[in-house]
Amino acid sequence: MLARVLSSAVLGVDAYVVDVEVDIRQGLPSFQTVGLPEVAVKESKDRVKSAINNSGYRFPDDRITVNLAPADIKKEGTAFDLPIAVGILAATGIVPIDLLNDYILLGELSLDGRIKPVKGSLPVALAAKNAGLSGVILPSPNAREAAVVDRIIVLPAESLGELVDFFNRLTPIAPRTVDVKAIFARTPAGGKDFSEVKGQEHVKRALEVAAAGGHNVIMIGPPGAGKTMLAKRLATILPPMTFEEAIESTKVYSVVGLLKGGQALITRRPFRAPHHTISDAGLIGGGHIPRPGEVSLAHNGVLFLDELAEFRKNVLEVLRQPMEDGCVTIARALTSITYPARFMLVAAMNPCPCGYFSDPHHECTCSYTRIHRYRSKVSGPLMDRIDLHVDVPAVQYKDLAIPQDGESSAQICTRVTLARQVQSERFHGTGIFCNAQMSNRHIKACCRIGREAHRLMERAIDQLGLSARAFNRVLKIARTIADLQGSQDIALEHVSEAIQYRSLDRNTLFS
């Protein structure tokens, strides 16, 4: 007898519907799975057999063939255990087939029939909605994650026996629902705040500009100046995530399996800070079984690279494409996978190996050759994709001794959010979300400057050696500064401040 059960698999961060076809024929006992199954999928036969027997049902001693269609895409993971088991029970007449075409089933089976959680529940729920199905049946720990998708039914299942009773209409399963507005309302405030940072007012201002326009930023200064402390607080001044952004980020974390137990949505902007020993595959994604990297886990958030020059050069170079395109494409022989990677890059580094080059209070012990070798690890093309260059000097005692706290993250975030709203209205319908993403065409339309500002830019290019690419970066930054001040036009003081944030172009540190 033949039975068909709907399941799903994840490709990249999106899911597609998989037909699990189970055919049972008389013959020598065998269990064969076809349709490009990986090792974990092939091993499901042992888990399925034990789960069926231990749930009180008879496993057929016949020839069983399981086909996972479409058969030209490799199937991975343990989520096919449940649909295969239900398909076998349907083919033997224990489960009626009238409801099987209405739901997507997924779940890993333990040997006693309990249903264990799997990865990728949110993309699967979205695939069920797009396919016009009634809903999904999945492990109970994954139910809240899938329930954020509206207009589908999410049924949490605890065991194979419970699911058989549901299909036989003996025991109902209550659908799981979540209140998305309540989830956003309960989003905890970050433990870090800009008010804790003493001094460094010009650096705080630069980070505010970076957050308002979505600009990449690099901070250069001696050890102990507060670079890491400032970077870790940048996410607290970014505008709140929209529901669409939360769905995008949650899909990535769902596929990787990084959602905490019972967590439905990622509602705080991600902050990822990988160690400098990370590989290129760990940073942008890939591997034998492709999975998202740190740039995708930082999607809609911040990617912080501390001690930038300590990263291997080949690792840094792979950042250039995702920084430009906002996505990562990993090509394999059978398929090509694309992961989202729209993030703010925040980098920090010392000016030299010892950290005290140009520090008035410490003597630098590095030779010119050593300094040049240290700085050359960061290439010109990568630096060209970083908008703001900020010098972070050592904090003076008078700043540390100030008893009152500085401006809070909430106050800064209010200004940043207002500036982002202006940009959202300006670029509505263009696929651009912030000033940092502007192309040359948008720069010409949105970044017009007056005669005095043109003269200032001319002097900056002639006297400070700013490149033509730096010219466009300055205009983008000036547009963001004007947005922060609520100005429709870019004034002379906006351009003047923007030029100050191109310090590496002035001193040719990375030439």
Coordinates of C-alpha atoms in Angstrom, one line a residue:
M1 CA 0.0 0.0 0.0
L2 CA 1.1 3.5 -0.7
A3 CA 0.9 6.5 1.6
R4 CA 1.9 10.1 1.2
V5 CA 2.9 12.5 4.0
L6 CA 4.0 16.1 3.7
S7 CA 7.1 17.3 5.4
S8 CA 9.7 20.0 4.8
A9 CA 13.4 20.7 4.5
V10 CA 15.5 23.8 4.8
L11 CA 17.7 25.1 2.0
G12 CA 19.7 28.1 3.1
V13 CA 17.3 29.9 5.4
D14 CA 14.1 29.1 3.5
A15 CA 12.1 25.8 3.5
Y16 CA 10.5 23.9 0.8
V17 CA 7.8 21.2 0.9
V18 CA 9.0 17.5 0.8
D19 CA 6.7 14.7 -0.2
V20 CA 7.4 11.6 1.9
E21 CA 6.1 8.7 0.0
V22 CA 6.0 5.3 1.7
D23 CA 5.4 2.1 -0.2
I24 CA 4.9 -1.2 1.5
R25 CA 5.0 -4.4 -0.6
Q26 CA 5.2 -8.1 0.2
G27 CA 8.7 -9.5 0.1
L28 CA 11.8 -10.0 2.1
P29 CA 11.9 -7.5 5.1
S30 CA 13.9 -4.4 4.0
F31 CA 13.8 -0.6 4.6
Q32 CA 15.2 1.6 1.9
T33 CA 15.2 5.4 1.8
V34 CA 15.8 7.2 -1.6
G35 CA 15.8 10.8 -2.6
L36 CA 19.4 11.8 -1.8
P37 CA 19.2 11.2 2.0
E38 CA 22.2 12.1 4.2
V39 CA 23.5 9.7 6.9
A40 CA 21.2 11.1 9.6
V41 CA 18.2 10.5 7.3
K42 CA 19.3 7.0 6.5
E43 CA 19.6 6.2 10.2
S44 CA 16.0 7.2 10.7
K45 CA 14.9 3.6 9.9
D46 CA 16.2 2.3 13.2
R47 CA 14.7 5.1 15.2
V48 CA 11.3 4.8 13.4
K49 CA 11.2 1.0 13.9
S50 CA 11.8 1.3 17.6
A51 CA 9.4 4.2 18.1
I52 CA 6.6 2.4 16.3
N53 CA 7.1 -0.8 18.3
N54 CA 7.5 0.9 21.7
S55 CA 4.4 3.0 21.0
G56 CA 2.3 -0.1 20.9
Y57 CA 2.0 -0.6 17.1
R58 CA 3.3 -3.3 14.8
F59 CA 6.1 -2.5 12.5
P60 CA 5.5 -4.3 9.2
D61 CA 7.8 -7.2 8.2
D62 CA 7.6 -6.4 4.5
R63 CA 9.6 -4.5 1.9
I64 CA 9.4 -0.7 2.7
T65 CA 10.5 2.0 0.3
V66 CA 10.6 5.6 1.4
N67 CA 11.0 8.3 -1.3
L68 CA 11.8 11.9 -0.4
A69 CA 10.7 14.1 -3.3
P70 CA 12.0 16.2 -4.9
A71 CA 14.6 13.6 -5.3
D72 CA 17.3 15.8 -6.8
I73 CA 17.9 17.9 -3.6
K74 CA 20.0 16.4 -0.8
K75 CA 18.0 15.8 2.4
E76 CA 19.7 16.4 5.8
G77 CA 18.8 16.2 9.5
T78 CA 16.5 14.1 11.7
A79 CA 13.2 16.0 11.1
F80 CA 11.9 13.2 8.7
D81 CA 11.6 10.7 11.5
L82 CA 8.0 11.7 12.3
P83 CA 6.6 11.9 8.8
I84 CA 8.2 8.5 7.9
A85 CA 6.7 6.9 10.9
V86 CA 3.3 8.3 10.2
G87 CA 3.6 7.3 6.6
I88 CA 4.3 3.7 7.6
L89 CA 1.3 3.7 10.0
A90 CA -0.9 5.2 7.2
A91 CA 0.3 2.6 4.7
T92 CA -0.7 -0.2 7.2
G93 CA -4.1 1.3 7.9
I94 CA -3.5 2.5 11.5
V95 CA -3.6 6.2 10.5
P96 CA -6.4 7.5 8.2
I97 CA -5.1 9.4 5.2
D98 CA -7.7 12.1 5.0
L99 CA -5.8 14.7 7.1
L100 CA -2.3 13.9 6.0
N101 CA -2.4 16.4 3.0
D102 CA -3.4 19.3 5.2
Y103 CA -0.4 19.5 7.5
I104 CA 3.4 19.5 7.3
L105 CA 4.9 17.1 9.8
L106 CA 8.4 17.2 11.2
G107 CA 10.2 15.9 14.3
E108 CA 12.9 13.6 15.5
L109 CA 11.7 10.4 17.2
S110 CA 13.3 8.9 20.3
L111 CA 13.3 5.1 20.7
D112 CA 10.2 5.2 23.0
G113 CA 8.1 7.3 20.7
R114 CA 8.6 10.8 22.1
I115 CA 9.1 13.6 19.7
K116 CA 12.2 15.7 20.0
P117 CA 12.8 19.3 18.8
V118 CA 14.4 20.0 15.4
K119 CA 15.9 23.0 13.6
G120 CA 14.2 25.3 11.2
S121 CA 10.7 25.4 12.5
L122 CA 10.0 29.0 11.5
P123 CA 11.0 28.6 7.8
V124 CA 8.9 25.5 7.7
A125 CA 5.9 27.3 9.0
L126 CA 6.4 30.0 6.4
A127 CA 6.6 27.3 3.7
A128 CA 3.4 25.8 4.9
K129 CA 1.7 29.2 4.7
N130 CA 3.0 29.9 1.2
A131 CA 1.9 26.4 0.1
G132 CA -1.7 27.1 1.2
L133 CA -1.7 24.3 3.8
S134 CA -3.7 24.3 7.0
G135 CA -0.7 24.2 9.3
V136 CA 2.2 22.3 10.8
I137 CA 2.6 19.5 13.3
L138 CA 5.9 19.6 15.1
P139 CA 7.6 19.0 18.5
S140 CA 6.2 21.0 21.4
P141 CA 9.4 22.9 22.1
N142 CA 9.4 24.3 18.5
A143 CA 5.7 25.4 18.6
R144 CA 6.1 29.0 19.8
E145 CA 8.7 29.6 17.2
A146 CA 6.3 28.5 14.4
A147 CA 3.3 30.1 15.9
V148 CA 4.5 33.7 15.1
V149 CA 3.4 33.0 11.5
D150 CA -0.2 34.1 11.2
R151 CA -3.1 32.3 9.4
I152 CA -1.7 28.8 9.9
I153 CA -2.5 26.2 12.6
V154 CA 0.5 25.1 14.8
L155 CA -0.1 21.8 16.6
P156 CA 2.5 20.8 19.2
A157 CA 2.9 17.0 19.5
E158 CA 4.6 15.2 22.4
S159 CA 4.6 11.6 21.2
L160 CA 3.9 9.4 18.2
G161 CA 0.9 7.8 20.1
E162 CA -0.7 11.2 20.7
L163 CA -0.4 12.0 17.1
V164 CA -2.0 8.7 16.0
D165 CA -4.9 9.4 18.3
F166 CA -5.2 12.9 16.8
F167 CA -5.4 11.6 13.2
N168 CA -8.0 9.0 14.4
R169 CA -10.0 11.9 16.0
L170 CA -9.7 10.3 19.4
T171 CA -7.8 13.0 21.2
P172 CA -7.6 16.7 20.0
I173 CA -4.4 18.7 20.1
A174 CA -4.8 22.3 21.1
P175 CA -3.2 24.8 18.6
R176 CA -0.4 26.9 19.9
T177 CA -0.7 30.6 19.6
V178 CA 1.6 33.5 20.6
D179 CA 1.0 37.3 21.0
V180 CA 3.6 38.9 18.8
K181 CA 3.0 42.4 20.3
A182 CA 3.4 41.0 23.8
I183 CA 6.7 39.4 22.7
F184 CA 8.1 42.8 21.5
A185 CA 6.7 44.5 24.6
R186 CA 8.6 42.0 26.9
T187 CA 11.9 42.5 25.1
P188 CA 14.4 43.0 27.9
A189 CA 16.5 46.1 28.0
G190 CA 20.2 45.5 27.4
G191 CA 22.4 45.4 30.5
K192 CA 24.9 47.8 28.9
D193 CA 24.3 51.5 28.5
F194 CA 26.2 54.5 27.0
S195 CA 25.8 56.4 30.2
E196 CA 28.5 54.1 31.7
V197 CA 31.1 55.3 29.3
K198 CA 33.3 58.1 30.8
G199 CA 34.7 60.7 28.3
Q200 CA 35.1 59.9 24.6
E201 CA 32.3 62.2 23.7
H202 CA 33.6 62.5 20.1
V203 CA 33.6 58.7 19.7
K204 CA 30.0 58.5 21.1
R205 CA 29.0 61.1 18.5
A206 CA 30.7 59.1 15.7
L207 CA 28.9 55.9 16.8
E208 CA 25.6 57.8 16.9
V209 CA 26.1 58.9 13.3
A210 CA 27.1 55.4 12.4
A211 CA 23.9 54.0 14.0
A212 CA 21.7 56.6 12.4
G213 CA 22.9 55.9 8.9
G214 CA 23.9 52.2 9.2
H215 CA 27.5 53.0 8.5
N216 CA 30.5 50.7 9.1
V217 CA 33.0 52.1 11.5
I218 CA 36.5 51.4 12.7
M219 CA 38.0 52.6 16.0
I220 CA 41.7 52.9 16.4
G221 CA 43.4 53.6 19.8
P222 CA 45.7 52.3 22.5
P223 CA 44.8 49.5 24.9
G224 CA 42.3 50.5 27.6
A225 CA 40.9 53.4 25.7
G226 CA 37.4 51.9 25.7
K227 CA 37.0 50.7 22.1
T228 CA 35.5 47.3 23.1
M229 CA 33.3 49.0 25.8
L230 CA 31.9 51.4 23.2
A231 CA 31.3 48.8 20.5
K232 CA 29.4 46.5 22.9
R233 CA 27.0 49.4 23.6
L234 CA 26.3 50.3 19.9
A235 CA 23.5 47.8 19.6
T236 CA 21.6 49.6 22.4
I237 CA 21.2 52.8 20.3
L238 CA 20.1 51.1 17.1
P239 CA 16.4 51.5 16.3
P240 CA 14.0 48.8 17.5
M241 CA 13.6 45.8 15.2
T242 CA 10.5 45.7 13.0
F243 CA 8.5 42.4 12.7
E244 CA 9.9 41.7 9.3
E245 CA 13.5 42.2 10.5
A246 CA 12.7 39.9 13.5
I247 CA 11.4 37.2 11.2
E248 CA 14.5 37.4 9.0
S249 CA 16.9 37.2 11.9
T250 CA 14.9 34.5 13.7
K251 CA 15.0 32.3 10.5
V252 CA 18.8 32.4 10.6
Y253 CA 19.0 31.4 14.3
S254 CA 16.3 28.8 13.8
V255 CA 18.3 27.1 11.0
V256 CA 21.4 27.1 13.1
G257 CA 19.6 25.9 16.2
L258 CA 20.6 28.9 18.4
L259 CA 17.1 29.8 19.6
K260 CA 16.8 29.3 23.3
G261 CA 14.1 26.9 24.7
G262 CA 10.7 28.3 24.1
Q263 CA 12.0 31.5 22.4
A264 CA 9.6 32.6 19.6
L265 CA 11.4 35.6 18.0
I266 CA 14.7 37.4 18.0
T267 CA 13.5 40.9 19.1
R268 CA 16.8 42.5 20.0
R269 CA 19.3 43.3 17.3
P270 CA 22.0 40.7 17.2
F271 CA 25.6 41.5 18.4
R272 CA 28.2 39.0 17.2
A273 CA 31.8 39.3 18.3
P274 CA 33.8 36.3 16.8
H275 CA 37.3 35.6 18.0
H276 CA 40.2 36.5 15.7
T277 CA 41.1 32.9 15.2
I278 CA 37.8 32.2 13.3
S279 CA 38.1 30.6 9.9
D280 CA 36.7 32.1 6.7
A281 CA 33.9 29.4 6.6
G282 CA 33.0 30.3 10.2
L283 CA 32.8 34.0 9.4
I284 CA 30.7 33.9 6.2
G285 CA 29.3 30.4 6.3
G286 CA 29.9 27.1 4.5
G287 CA 31.4 23.9 5.5
H288 CA 30.7 20.3 4.4
I289 CA 27.1 20.7 5.5
P290 CA 26.6 24.4 4.7
R291 CA 25.4 26.6 7.6
P292 CA 25.2 30.3 8.1
G293 CA 28.3 32.1 9.4
E294 CA 28.8 35.0 11.8
V295 CA 27.9 37.6 9.2
S296 CA 24.5 36.0 8.8
L297 CA 24.0 35.6 12.5
A298 CA 24.7 39.4 12.7
H299 CA 22.0 40.1 10.1
N300 CA 20.1 43.3 11.0
G301 CA 22.5 43.8 13.8
V302 CA 26.2 44.4 14.6
L303 CA 29.3 42.4 13.7
F304 CA 32.1 43.4 16.0
L305 CA 35.7 42.5 15.0
D306 CA 38.0 43.3 17.9
E307 CA 41.7 43.3 17.3
L308 CA 41.0 43.6 13.5
A309 CA 44.7 43.2 12.5
E310 CA 44.9 39.9 14.3
F311 CA 42.4 38.3 12.0
R312 CA 44.0 36.3 9.2
K313 CA 44.1 38.3 6.0
N314 CA 42.2 35.8 3.9
V315 CA 39.4 35.8 6.5
L316 CA 39.1 39.6 6.3
E317 CA 39.0 39.6 2.5
V318 CA 35.9 37.3 2.4
L319 CA 34.0 40.1 4.1
R320 CA 34.1 42.4 1.1
Q321 CA 31.4 40.7 -0.9
P322 CA 28.8 40.4 1.9
M323 CA 29.5 44.0 3.0
E324 CA 28.8 45.1 -0.6
D325 CA 25.8 42.9 -1.4
G326 CA 24.2 42.3 2.0
C327 CA 24.1 38.5 1.4
V328 CA 26.4 35.5 1.1
T329 CA 26.1 32.9 -1.7
I330 CA 27.7 29.5 -1.2
A331 CA 28.0 27.4 -4.4
R332 CA 28.1 23.6 -4.2
A333 CA 28.0 21.0 -7.0
L334 CA 24.3 20.3 -6.6
T335 CA 23.0 23.7 -5.5
S336 CA 23.7 27.2 -4.6
I337 CA 22.7 28.6 -1.1
T338 CA 22.2 32.2 -0.2
Y339 CA 22.2 33.5 3.3
P340 CA 21.3 37.1 4.3
A341 CA 24.1 39.2 5.7
R342 CA 23.0 42.9 6.1
F343 CA 25.0 44.0 9.1
M344 CA 26.9 47.0 10.6
L345 CA 30.6 46.2 10.8
V346 CA 32.3 47.7 13.8
A347 CA 36.0 47.1 14.0
A348 CA 38.6 48.0 16.6
M349 CA 42.4 47.8 16.5
N350 CA 45.5 49.2 18.0
P351 CA 47.6 51.6 15.9
C352 CA 50.6 49.2 16.1
P353 CA 51.5 45.8 17.6
C354 CA 52.5 47.3 21.0
G355 CA 49.5 49.6 20.9
Y356 CA 51.2 52.9 21.7
F357 CA 52.1 54.4 18.4
S358 CA 51.5 58.2 18.6
D359 CA 50.4 57.9 22.3
P360 CA 51.9 61.0 24.1
H361 CA 52.1 59.1 27.4
H362 CA 53.7 55.8 26.3
E363 CA 56.7 55.1 24.1
C364 CA 56.1 52.9 21.1
T365 CA 58.6 50.0 20.9
C366 CA 57.7 48.8 17.4
S367 CA 59.9 49.2 14.3
Y368 CA 58.6 50.8 11.1
T369 CA 58.7 47.4 9.4
R370 CA 56.8 45.7 12.1
I371 CA 54.1 48.5 12.1
H372 CA 53.8 48.3 8.3
R373 CA 53.4 44.6 8.4
Y374 CA 50.8 44.9 11.2
R375 CA 48.7 47.5 9.3
S376 CA 49.0 45.8 5.9
K377 CA 46.8 42.9 7.2
V378 CA 43.8 45.2 6.6
S379 CA 43.7 45.8 2.8
G380 CA 42.7 49.0 1.1
P381 CA 39.6 47.5 -0.6
L382 CA 38.3 46.4 2.9
M383 CA 39.0 49.8 4.4
D384 CA 37.3 51.5 1.5
R385 CA 34.0 49.8 2.6
I386 CA 34.3 51.3 6.1
D387 CA 32.7 54.8 6.2
L388 CA 33.8 56.2 9.6
H389 CA 37.4 56.2 10.9
V390 CA 37.5 57.2 14.6
D391 CA 40.6 57.8 16.7
V392 CA 40.1 56.7 20.3
P393 CA 42.7 58.3 22.6
A394 CA 43.3 57.2 26.2
V395 CA 40.8 58.6 28.6
Q396 CA 42.0 61.5 30.8
Y397 CA 41.7 61.4 34.6
K398 CA 39.4 64.4 34.6
D399 CA 36.9 62.5 32.5
L400 CA 37.1 59.4 34.7
A401 CA 36.6 61.5 37.9
I402 CA 33.3 63.0 36.7
P403 CA 30.6 61.7 39.1
Q404 CA 27.6 62.1 36.9
D405 CA 26.7 59.7 34.2
G406 CA 26.7 60.6 30.5
E407 CA 23.8 60.6 28.1
S408 CA 21.9 57.3 28.2
S409 CA 21.4 54.8 25.3
A410 CA 17.6 55.5 25.4
Q411 CA 18.2 59.2 24.7
I412 CA 20.6 58.5 21.8
C413 CA 18.3 55.8 20.4
T414 CA 15.5 58.3 20.2
R415 CA 17.5 60.6 17.9
V416 CA 18.7 57.6 15.9
T417 CA 15.2 56.2 15.4
L418 CA 13.9 59.6 14.2
A419 CA 16.8 59.8 11.7
R420 CA 16.1 56.3 10.4
Q421 CA 12.4 57.2 10.0
V422 CA 13.4 60.1 7.7
Q423 CA 15.5 57.7 5.6
S424 CA 12.8 55.1 5.5
E425 CA 10.4 57.7 4.0
R426 CA 13.1 59.0 1.6
F427 CA 13.9 55.6 0.2
H428 CA 10.5 54.1 0.3
G429 CA 10.0 51.4 -2.3
T430 CA 13.7 51.4 -3.5
G431 CA 15.0 48.5 -1.4
I432 CA 17.3 50.9 0.5
F433 CA 16.8 51.1 4.3
C434 CA 19.5 53.6 5.3
N435 CA 22.0 56.1 4.0
A436 CA 24.9 53.7 4.0
Q437 CA 23.2 51.6 1.3
M438 CA 22.9 54.5 -1.2
S439 CA 24.3 54.0 -4.7
N440 CA 25.8 56.8 -6.8
R441 CA 22.4 57.5 -8.3
H442 CA 20.9 58.1 -4.9
I443 CA 23.9 60.1 -3.7
K444 CA 23.4 62.5 -6.7
A445 CA 19.7 62.9 -5.9
C446 CA 19.8 63.1 -2.1
C447 CA 23.2 64.5 -1.2
R448 CA 23.4 67.9 -2.9
I449 CA 25.6 70.4 -1.2
G450 CA 26.1 74.2 -1.5
R451 CA 28.9 76.2 -3.1
E452 CA 30.8 76.7 0.2
A453 CA 30.6 73.0 1.0
H454 CA 31.9 72.2 -2.5
R455 CA 34.9 74.5 -1.9
L456 CA 35.6 72.7 1.4
M457 CA 35.4 69.3 -0.3
E458 CA 37.8 70.5 -2.9
R459 CA 40.3 71.6 -0.3
A460 CA 39.9 68.3 1.5
I461 CA 40.6 66.3 -1.6
D462 CA 43.6 68.5 -2.6
Q463 CA 45.2 69.1 0.8
L464 CA 44.3 66.0 2.8
G465 CA 44.5 63.5 -0.1
L466 CA 41.0 62.2 0.1
S467 CA 40.2 59.7 -2.7
A468 CA 37.2 59.9 -5.1
R469 CA 35.6 57.0 -3.2
A470 CA 36.1 58.8 0.1
F471 CA 34.3 61.7 -1.5
N472 CA 31.1 59.6 -1.8
R473 CA 31.6 58.3 1.8
V474 CA 31.8 61.9 3.1
L475 CA 28.6 62.8 1.3
K476 CA 26.8 59.8 2.8
I477 CA 28.0 60.7 6.3
A478 CA 27.0 64.3 5.8
R479 CA 23.5 63.2 4.8
T480 CA 23.2 61.2 8.0
I481 CA 24.4 64.1 10.1
A482 CA 21.8 66.4 8.5
D483 CA 19.1 63.8 9.2
L484 CA 20.1 63.6 12.8
Q485 CA 19.6 67.4 13.1
G486 CA 16.3 67.3 11.2
S487 CA 17.7 69.3 8.2
Q488 CA 16.6 68.6 4.7
D489 CA 19.7 70.3 3.2
I490 CA 23.3 69.3 3.8
A491 CA 25.0 72.4 5.3
L492 CA 28.6 73.3 5.5
E493 CA 29.0 72.2 9.1
H494 CA 27.6 68.8 8.2
V495 CA 30.2 68.3 5.5
S496 CA 32.9 69.6 7.9
E497 CA 32.1 67.1 10.5
A498 CA 31.9 64.3 8.0
I499 CA 35.4 65.0 6.7
Q500 CA 36.7 64.6 10.3
Y501 CA 35.5 60.9 10.2
R502 CA 37.9 60.0 7.4
S503 CA 41.1 60.2 9.4
L504 CA 42.7 57.1 7.8
D505 CA 42.5 58.9 4.4
R506 CA 44.3 61.8 5.9
N507 CA 47.3 60.0 7.4
T508 CA 47.3 57.2 4.8
L509 CA 47.6 54.7 7.7
F510 CA 46.7 51.8 5.4
S511 CA 48.5 52.8 2.3

